[in-house]
C-alpha positions as a printed NumPy array, in Angstrom:
array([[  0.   ,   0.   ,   0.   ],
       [  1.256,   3.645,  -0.216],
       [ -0.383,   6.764,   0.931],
       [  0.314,   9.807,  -0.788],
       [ -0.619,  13.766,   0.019],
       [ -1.466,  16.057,  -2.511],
       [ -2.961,  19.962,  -2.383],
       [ -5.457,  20.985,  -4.431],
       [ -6.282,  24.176,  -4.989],
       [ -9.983,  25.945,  -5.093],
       [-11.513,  24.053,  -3.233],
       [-13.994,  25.847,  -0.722],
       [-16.716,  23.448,   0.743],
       [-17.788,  19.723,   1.204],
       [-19.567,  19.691,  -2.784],
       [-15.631,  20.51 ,  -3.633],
       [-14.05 ,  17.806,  -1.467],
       [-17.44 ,  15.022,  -2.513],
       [-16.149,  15.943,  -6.57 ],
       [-12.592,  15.864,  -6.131],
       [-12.666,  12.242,  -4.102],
       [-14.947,  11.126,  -6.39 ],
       [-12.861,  11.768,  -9.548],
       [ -9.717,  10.651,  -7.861],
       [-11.214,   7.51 ,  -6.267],
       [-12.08 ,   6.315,  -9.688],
       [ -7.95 ,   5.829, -10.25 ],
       [ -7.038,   2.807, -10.427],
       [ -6.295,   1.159,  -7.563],
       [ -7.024,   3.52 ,  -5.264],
       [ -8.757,   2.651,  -1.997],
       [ -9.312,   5.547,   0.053],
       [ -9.169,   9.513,  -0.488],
       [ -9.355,  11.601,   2.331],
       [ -9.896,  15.318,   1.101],
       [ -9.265,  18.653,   4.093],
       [-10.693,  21.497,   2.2  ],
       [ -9.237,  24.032,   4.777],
       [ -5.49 ,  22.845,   3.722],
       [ -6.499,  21.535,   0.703],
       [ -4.663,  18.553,   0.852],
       [ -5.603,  15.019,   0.026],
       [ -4.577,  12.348,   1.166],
       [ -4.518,   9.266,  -1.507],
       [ -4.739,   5.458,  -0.405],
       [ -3.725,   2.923,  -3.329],
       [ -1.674,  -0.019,  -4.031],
       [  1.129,   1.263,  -5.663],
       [  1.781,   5.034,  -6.107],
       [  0.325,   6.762,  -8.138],
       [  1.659,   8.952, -11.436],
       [  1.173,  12.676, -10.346],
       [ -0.434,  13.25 , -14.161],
       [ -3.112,  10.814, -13.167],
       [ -4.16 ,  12.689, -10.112],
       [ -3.076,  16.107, -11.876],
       [ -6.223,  15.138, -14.655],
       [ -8.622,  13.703, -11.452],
       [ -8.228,  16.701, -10.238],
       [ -8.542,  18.86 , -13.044],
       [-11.523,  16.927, -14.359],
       [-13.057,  18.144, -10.616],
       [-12.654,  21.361, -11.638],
       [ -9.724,  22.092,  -9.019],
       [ -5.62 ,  22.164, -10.118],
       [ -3.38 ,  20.232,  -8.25 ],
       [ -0.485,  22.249,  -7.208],
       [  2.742,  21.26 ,  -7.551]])
């Protein structure tokens, strides 16, 4: 398993954090998300690590960037 930590910027509410752990829990082999809109980070549960391109276009596709 690894857990990675990510910030996303934009994100204001729990509508932001429902869209962006929706589009990033749909990566595969992910198992958990855990989004804190008042860092912004999120917190990514998968088998292997993930590419940061794949979670850079989750989170775009949310309507959010991921920051680098």
């Amino acid at each position: 398993m690894a857990e990675t930590t990510y910030t996303v910027e934009g994100m204001t509410c729990g509508h932001c954090a429902t869209s962006v752990r929706e589009e990033v829990s749909g990566l595969d082999g992910v198992h958990q998300v855990d989004v804190d809109v008042e860092s912004g980070r999120v917190t990514v549960t998968s088998d292997a690590p993930l590419t940061t391109d794949a979670v850079a276009a989750a989170v775009t596709e949310a309507g959010y960037r991921l920051v680098a």
